[in-house]
Amino acid sequence: MISCLIVDDEENGRKNIEGLMKENCPDLSIVGQARSVSEAVQRIKACRPQLLFLDIEMTDGTGFDVLAQCNDIQLEVIFVTAYNQYGLNAIKFSAIDYILKPIDTRQFCMAVEKAVRQIEMKSENMRLRNLLYNVGQTKGNQRIALPFTDTIEFVEVRNIIRLEAEGSYTRFFLSGNESYLVSGSLKEFDEILSVHGFIRTHQAHLVNPNYIKSMVKTDGGYLLLQNGVNIPVSRLRKSEVIQQLKG
């Protein structure tokens, strides 16, 4: 699903786009709507949509004002406007799509298809760039791609402290008190990170050995991490964990 934000100062305009999306674009998901420049900027920074349907002229400014305040966020934009003379030359020269009101369904679908292709291409290019980056790096400096619903985050392996299973998802705990909940089982990430020395201590835990302070053999056995967190060691994995720590 591709996440979308609809920005239009008229409620009917927002509803119209929402209806067209539901009827014609099953792969798009609306993460929010906004009716002003200030609200749009706030929603974009909070939701990080991949695709933006953006009105040009609003009560407190223009769609260009929105983009100027969010120029550090990667997204595709489809302008939606009733003013065919308003900035359209600038839009055309930038190879960005626009739709004139009243919206023609065919034109709407064509603009969405083009935007979706661009989003998918960017996603694939990011993965390829990360592959090429990793090929030229030592294991300690490589990055892992963490796929989310609407984006991909690239995290340096050395900054991963530990992973913990949460059903069919896995939570990554990073240095700097960051954490990410990622789609994918702990088993999948264990296979990827085992080459980096990560230790599977338990059915639900995977640990970067660089962050282990000590192993406590009492109370069933657990690892004490540098940040004070205790990670259980299962009885079945205890001897294997000890061997890996001896290294």
mmCIF file of C-alpha atoms in Angstrom:
data_model
loop_
_atom_site.group_PDB
_atom_site.id
_atom_site.type_symbol
_atom_site.label_atom_id
_atom_site.label_comp_id
_atom_site.label_asym_id
_atom_site.label_seq_id
_atom_site.Cartn_x
_atom_site.Cartn_y
_atom_site.Cartn_z
ATOM 1 C CA MET A 1 0.000 0.000 0.000
ATOM 2 C CA ILE A 2 1.206 3.506 -0.860
ATOM 3 C CA SER A 3 0.417 6.126 1.763
ATOM 4 C CA CYS A 4 -1.291 9.325 0.598
ATOM 5 C CA LEU A 5 -2.180 12.701 2.061
ATOM 6 C CA ILE A 6 -4.910 14.902 0.579
ATOM 7 C CA VAL A 7 -4.515 18.675 0.897
ATOM 8 C CA ASP A 8 -7.370 20.959 -0.186
ATOM 9 C CA ASP A 9 -9.020 23.858 1.618
ATOM 10 C CA GLU A 10 -12.447 22.770 0.351
ATOM 11 C CA GLU A 11 -14.138 19.769 1.941
ATOM 12 C CA ASN A 12 -15.834 18.789 -1.327
ATOM 13 C CA GLY A 13 -12.439 18.762 -3.042
ATOM 14 C CA ARG A 14 -11.006 16.403 -0.419
ATOM 15 C CA LYS A 15 -14.050 14.123 -0.566
ATOM 16 C CA ASN A 16 -13.907 13.999 -4.353
ATOM 17 C CA ILE A 17 -10.274 12.841 -4.363
ATOM 18 C CA GLU A 18 -10.988 10.336 -1.598
ATOM 19 C CA GLY A 19 -13.891 8.887 -3.594
ATOM 20 C CA LEU A 20 -11.832 8.603 -6.784
ATOM 21 C CA MET A 21 -9.073 6.840 -4.873
ATOM 22 C CA LYS A 22 -11.432 4.305 -3.318
ATOM 23 C CA GLU A 23 -13.088 3.539 -6.659
ATOM 24 C CA ASN A 24 -9.972 3.363 -8.830
ATOM 25 C CA CYS A 25 -6.823 2.979 -6.723
ATOM 26 C CA PRO A 26 -6.951 -0.014 -4.328
ATOM 27 C CA ASP A 27 -3.192 0.174 -3.715
ATOM 28 C CA LEU A 28 -3.410 3.664 -2.194
ATOM 29 C CA SER A 29 -4.045 4.247 1.488
ATOM 30 C CA ILE A 30 -5.105 7.627 2.911
ATOM 31 C CA VAL A 31 -3.082 8.465 6.031
ATOM 32 C CA GLY A 32 -4.566 11.917 6.503
ATOM 33 C CA GLN A 33 -6.134 15.074 5.100
ATOM 34 C CA ALA A 34 -5.395 18.777 5.528
ATOM 35 C CA ARG A 35 -7.255 21.985 4.689
ATOM 36 C CA SER A 36 -4.498 24.602 5.014
ATOM 37 C CA VAL A 37 -0.786 25.141 4.473
ATOM 38 C CA SER A 38 0.037 24.977 8.178
ATOM 39 C CA GLU A 39 -2.027 21.832 8.718
ATOM 40 C CA ALA A 40 -0.521 20.195 5.617
ATOM 41 C CA VAL A 41 3.046 20.826 6.813
ATOM 42 C CA GLN A 42 2.200 19.379 10.216
ATOM 43 C CA ARG A 43 0.557 16.254 8.738
ATOM 44 C CA ILE A 44 3.356 15.652 6.218
ATOM 45 C CA LYS A 45 6.021 15.761 8.930
ATOM 46 C CA ALA A 46 3.966 13.492 11.188
ATOM 47 C CA CYS A 47 2.732 10.952 8.599
ATOM 48 C CA ARG A 48 5.550 11.006 6.023
ATOM 49 C CA PRO A 49 3.252 10.133 3.082
ATOM 50 C CA GLN A 50 4.673 8.758 -0.143
ATOM 51 C CA LEU A 51 2.160 10.582 -2.341
ATOM 52 C CA LEU A 52 0.655 14.041 -1.896
ATOM 53 C CA PHE A 53 -2.488 15.350 -3.603
ATOM 54 C CA LEU A 54 -1.916 19.083 -3.265
ATOM 55 C CA ASP A 55 -4.211 22.029 -3.932
ATOM 56 C CA ILE A 56 -2.353 25.101 -5.207
ATOM 57 C CA GLU A 57 -4.287 28.031 -3.798
ATOM 58 C CA MET A 58 -5.460 27.885 -0.181
ATOM 59 C CA THR A 59 -6.653 30.392 2.376
ATOM 60 C CA ASP A 60 -3.301 30.749 4.158
ATOM 61 C CA GLY A 61 -0.936 30.339 1.209
ATOM 62 C CA THR A 62 -0.179 28.010 -1.682
ATOM 63 C CA GLY A 63 0.850 24.426 -2.306
ATOM 64 C CA PHE A 64 4.323 25.753 -3.132
ATOM 65 C CA ASP A 65 4.558 27.083 0.438
ATOM 66 C CA VAL A 66 3.823 23.570 1.695
ATOM 67 C CA LEU A 67 6.620 22.049 -0.381
ATOM 68 C CA ALA A 68 9.095 24.774 0.606
ATOM 69 C CA GLN A 69 8.585 23.864 4.279
ATOM 70 C CA CYS A 70 8.875 20.113 3.621
ATOM 71 C CA ASN A 71 11.737 20.043 1.145
ATOM 72 C CA ASP A 72 13.677 17.521 3.232
ATOM 73 C CA ILE A 73 10.944 14.868 2.894
ATOM 74 C CA GLN A 74 10.892 12.503 -0.084
ATOM 75 C CA LEU A 75 7.446 12.291 -1.687
ATOM 76 C CA GLU A 76 5.667 12.377 -5.017
ATOM 77 C CA VAL A 77 3.250 15.242 -5.677
ATOM 78 C CA ILE A 78 0.134 15.522 -7.824
ATOM 79 C CA PHE A 79 -1.178 19.090 -7.924
ATOM 80 C CA VAL A 80 -4.932 19.506 -8.042
ATOM 81 C CA THR A 81 -6.122 22.972 -9.035
ATOM 82 C CA ALA A 82 -8.997 24.937 -10.536
ATOM 83 C CA TYR A 83 -6.605 27.602 -11.832
ATOM 84 C CA ASN A 84 -5.101 26.487 -15.125
ATOM 85 C CA GLN A 85 -2.892 29.577 -15.331
ATOM 86 C CA TYR A 86 -1.564 29.398 -11.795
ATOM 87 C CA GLY A 87 2.029 28.209 -11.843
ATOM 88 C CA LEU A 88 1.339 25.454 -14.369
ATOM 89 C CA ASN A 89 4.340 26.355 -16.507
ATOM 90 C CA ALA A 90 6.589 25.885 -13.476
ATOM 91 C CA ILE A 91 4.903 22.539 -12.747
ATOM 92 C CA LYS A 92 5.283 21.370 -16.352
ATOM 93 C CA PHE A 93 8.963 22.313 -16.453
ATOM 94 C CA SER A 94 9.527 20.284 -13.267
ATOM 95 C CA ALA A 95 7.902 17.159 -14.762
ATOM 96 C CA ILE A 96 5.413 16.991 -11.900
ATOM 97 C CA ASP A 97 1.840 15.939 -12.619
ATOM 98 C CA TYR A 98 -1.205 18.130 -12.133
ATOM 99 C CA ILE A 99 -4.945 17.681 -12.497
ATOM 100 C CA LEU A 100 -7.430 20.423 -13.285
ATOM 101 C CA LYS A 101 -10.760 20.696 -11.481
ATOM 102 C CA PRO A 102 -13.326 19.375 -12.163
ATOM 103 C CA ILE A 103 -11.285 16.174 -12.095
ATOM 104 C CA ASP A 104 -11.445 13.829 -15.045
ATOM 105 C CA THR A 105 -11.299 10.202 -13.816
ATOM 106 C CA ARG A 106 -9.058 9.027 -16.644
ATOM 107 C CA GLN A 107 -6.594 11.880 -16.083
ATOM 108 C CA PHE A 108 -6.652 11.163 -12.349
ATOM 109 C CA CYS A 109 -5.811 7.469 -12.866
ATOM 110 C CA MET A 110 -3.013 8.264 -15.314
ATOM 111 C CA ALA A 111 -1.425 10.712 -12.873
ATOM 112 C CA VAL A 112 -1.646 8.168 -10.037
ATOM 113 C CA GLU A 113 -0.115 5.384 -12.164
ATOM 114 C CA LYS A 114 2.800 7.645 -13.062
ATOM 115 C CA ALA A 115 3.363 8.584 -9.418
ATOM 116 C CA VAL A 116 3.200 4.952 -8.280
ATOM 117 C CA ARG A 117 5.833 3.966 -10.855
ATOM 118 C CA GLN A 118 8.118 6.728 -9.581
ATOM 119 C CA ILE A 119 7.641 5.621 -5.958
ATOM 120 C CA GLU A 120 8.365 1.975 -6.766
ATOM 121 C CA MET A 121 11.400 2.959 -8.832
ATOM 122 C CA LYS A 122 12.794 5.078 -5.997
ATOM 123 C CA SER A 123 12.284 2.230 -3.535
ATOM 124 C CA GLU A 124 14.118 -0.221 -5.788
ATOM 125 C CA ASN A 125 16.923 2.294 -6.447
ATOM 126 C CA MET A 126 17.382 2.741 -2.693
ATOM 127 C CA ARG A 127 17.755 -1.012 -2.237
ATOM 128 C CA LEU A 128 20.287 -1.217 -5.078
ATOM 129 C CA ARG A 129 22.286 1.716 -3.713
ATOM 130 C CA ASN A 130 22.393 0.002 -0.333
ATOM 131 C CA LEU A 131 23.563 -3.237 -1.973
ATOM 132 C CA LEU A 132 26.420 -1.431 -3.717
ATOM 133 C CA TYR A 133 27.292 0.392 -0.484
ATOM 134 C CA ASN A 134 27.488 -2.903 1.449
ATOM 135 C CA VAL A 135 29.625 -4.570 -1.219
ATOM 136 C CA GLY A 136 32.313 -1.953 -0.666
ATOM 137 C CA GLN A 137 32.203 -2.062 3.146
ATOM 138 C CA THR A 138 33.560 -4.311 5.875
ATOM 139 C CA LYS A 139 30.937 -6.230 7.852
ATOM 140 C CA GLY A 140 31.087 -3.759 10.728
ATOM 141 C CA ASN A 141 30.084 -0.851 8.494
ATOM 142 C CA GLN A 142 27.298 -2.485 6.481
ATOM 143 C CA ARG A 143 23.653 -1.388 6.588
ATOM 144 C CA ILE A 144 20.462 -3.427 6.739
ATOM 145 C CA ALA A 145 17.241 -2.373 4.980
ATOM 146 C CA LEU A 146 14.223 -2.337 7.289
ATOM 147 C CA PRO A 147 10.969 -2.353 5.280
ATOM 148 C CA PHE A 148 7.991 -0.489 6.715
ATOM 149 C CA THR A 149 4.501 -0.056 5.249
ATOM 150 C CA ASP A 150 5.319 3.260 3.601
ATOM 151 C CA THR A 151 9.104 3.539 3.610
ATOM 152 C CA ILE A 152 12.447 1.777 3.936
ATOM 153 C CA GLU A 153 14.938 2.693 6.640
ATOM 154 C CA PHE A 154 18.634 1.834 6.278
ATOM 155 C CA VAL A 155 20.320 1.130 9.606
ATOM 156 C CA GLU A 156 23.997 0.494 10.260
ATOM 157 C CA VAL A 157 24.427 -2.996 11.713
ATOM 158 C CA ARG A 158 26.886 -1.737 14.339
ATOM 159 C CA ASN A 159 24.120 0.492 15.794
ATOM 160 C CA ILE A 160 21.742 -2.428 16.415
ATOM 161 C CA ILE A 161 21.830 -3.460 20.083
ATOM 162 C CA ARG A 162 19.275 -6.252 19.992
ATOM 163 C CA LEU A 163 16.123 -7.614 18.352
ATOM 164 C CA GLU A 164 12.997 -8.956 20.001
ATOM 165 C CA ALA A 165 10.160 -10.963 18.445
ATOM 166 C CA GLU A 166 6.645 -9.515 18.650
ATOM 167 C CA GLY A 167 4.403 -12.065 16.917
ATOM 168 C CA SER A 168 5.019 -11.919 13.173
ATOM 169 C CA TYR A 169 6.948 -8.655 13.673
ATOM 170 C CA THR A 170 10.403 -7.893 15.061
ATOM 171 C CA ARG A 171 11.419 -4.903 17.138
ATOM 172 C CA PHE A 172 14.892 -3.454 16.560
ATOM 173 C CA PHE A 173 16.516 -1.664 19.499
ATOM 174 C CA LEU A 174 19.223 0.775 18.394
ATOM 175 C CA SER A 175 21.851 2.892 20.088
ATOM 176 C CA GLY A 176 20.488 6.321 20.921
ATOM 177 C CA ASN A 177 17.308 4.817 22.453
ATOM 178 C CA GLU A 178 15.670 4.360 19.046
ATOM 179 C CA SER A 179 13.474 1.386 18.217
ATOM 180 C CA TYR A 180 11.655 0.180 15.090
ATOM 181 C CA LEU A 181 8.885 -2.397 14.735
ATOM 182 C CA VAL A 182 9.468 -4.156 11.413
ATOM 183 C CA SER A 183 7.419 -6.677 9.457
ATOM 184 C CA GLY A 184 9.275 -10.007 9.436
ATOM 185 C CA SER A 185 10.052 -12.849 11.838
ATOM 186 C CA LEU A 186 13.051 -12.939 14.140
ATOM 187 C CA LYS A 187 14.174 -16.095 12.314
ATOM 188 C CA GLU A 188 14.511 -14.138 9.045
ATOM 189 C CA PHE A 189 16.662 -11.452 10.665
ATOM 190 C CA ASP A 190 18.678 -14.082 12.556
ATOM 191 C CA GLU A 191 19.708 -15.580 9.199
ATOM 192 C CA ILE A 192 20.796 -12.145 7.945
ATOM 193 C CA LEU A 193 22.604 -10.979 11.083
ATOM 194 C CA SER A 194 24.245 -14.239 12.167
ATOM 195 C CA VAL A 195 27.133 -13.477 9.776
ATOM 196 C CA HIS A 196 27.732 -10.335 11.846
ATOM 197 C CA GLY A 197 28.079 -12.421 15.023
ATOM 198 C CA PHE A 198 24.624 -11.752 16.463
ATOM 199 C CA ILE A 199 23.708 -14.322 19.111
ATOM 200 C CA ARG A 200 20.296 -16.006 19.353
ATOM 201 C CA THR A 201 19.836 -16.374 23.107
ATOM 202 C CA HIS A 202 16.179 -17.290 23.148
ATOM 203 C CA GLN A 203 13.234 -17.934 20.864
ATOM 204 C CA ALA A 204 12.359 -14.248 21.127
ATOM 205 C CA HIS A 205 15.788 -12.574 21.435
ATOM 206 C CA LEU A 206 18.763 -11.827 19.188
ATOM 207 C CA VAL A 207 21.702 -9.801 20.552
ATOM 208 C CA ASN A 208 24.684 -7.913 19.143
ATOM 209 C CA PRO A 209 27.676 -9.271 21.136
ATOM 210 C CA ASN A 210 29.380 -5.863 21.052
ATOM 211 C CA TYR A 211 26.789 -4.587 23.540
ATOM 212 C CA ILE A 212 27.061 -7.481 26.025
ATOM 213 C CA LYS A 213 28.595 -6.549 29.384
ATOM 214 C CA SER A 214 28.460 -9.949 31.062
ATOM 215 C CA MET A 215 26.692 -13.293 31.280
ATOM 216 C CA VAL A 216 25.014 -14.124 34.587
ATOM 217 C CA LYS A 217 24.663 -17.879 35.088
ATOM 218 C CA THR A 218 22.333 -17.700 38.107
ATOM 219 C CA ASP A 219 18.537 -17.299 37.958
ATOM 220 C CA GLY A 220 18.348 -19.520 34.894
ATOM 221 C CA GLY A 221 20.986 -17.512 33.048
ATOM 222 C CA TYR A 222 20.781 -14.149 31.289
ATOM 223 C CA LEU A 223 22.913 -11.577 29.483
ATOM 224 C CA LEU A 224 23.483 -8.168 31.035
ATOM 225 C CA LEU A 225 23.835 -5.515 28.339
ATOM 226 C CA GLN A 226 25.824 -2.293 28.597
ATOM 227 C CA ASN A 227 22.582 -0.296 28.822
ATOM 228 C CA GLY A 228 21.457 -2.326 31.867
ATOM 229 C CA VAL A 229 18.892 -4.479 30.035
ATOM 230 C CA ASN A 230 18.716 -8.192 30.920
ATOM 231 C CA ILE A 231 18.216 -10.660 28.050
ATOM 232 C CA PRO A 232 17.114 -14.202 28.951
ATOM 233 C CA VAL A 233 19.119 -17.210 27.805
ATOM 234 C CA SER A 234 17.037 -20.314 27.230
ATOM 235 C CA ARG A 235 18.178 -23.618 28.729
ATOM 236 C CA LEU A 236 18.415 -25.202 25.279
ATOM 237 C CA ARG A 237 20.671 -22.419 23.938
ATOM 238 C CA LYS A 238 22.814 -21.859 27.026
ATOM 239 C CA SER A 239 25.850 -23.973 26.025
ATOM 240 C CA GLU A 240 25.763 -22.562 22.460
ATOM 241 C CA VAL A 241 25.646 -18.976 23.771
ATOM 242 C CA ILE A 242 28.613 -19.641 26.066
ATOM 243 C CA GLN A 243 30.596 -21.067 23.124
ATOM 244 C CA GLN A 244 29.810 -18.025 20.969
ATOM 245 C CA LEU A 245 30.830 -15.637 23.740
ATOM 246 C CA LYS A 246 34.150 -17.451 24.131
ATOM 247 C CA GLY A 247 34.427 -16.960 20.415
#
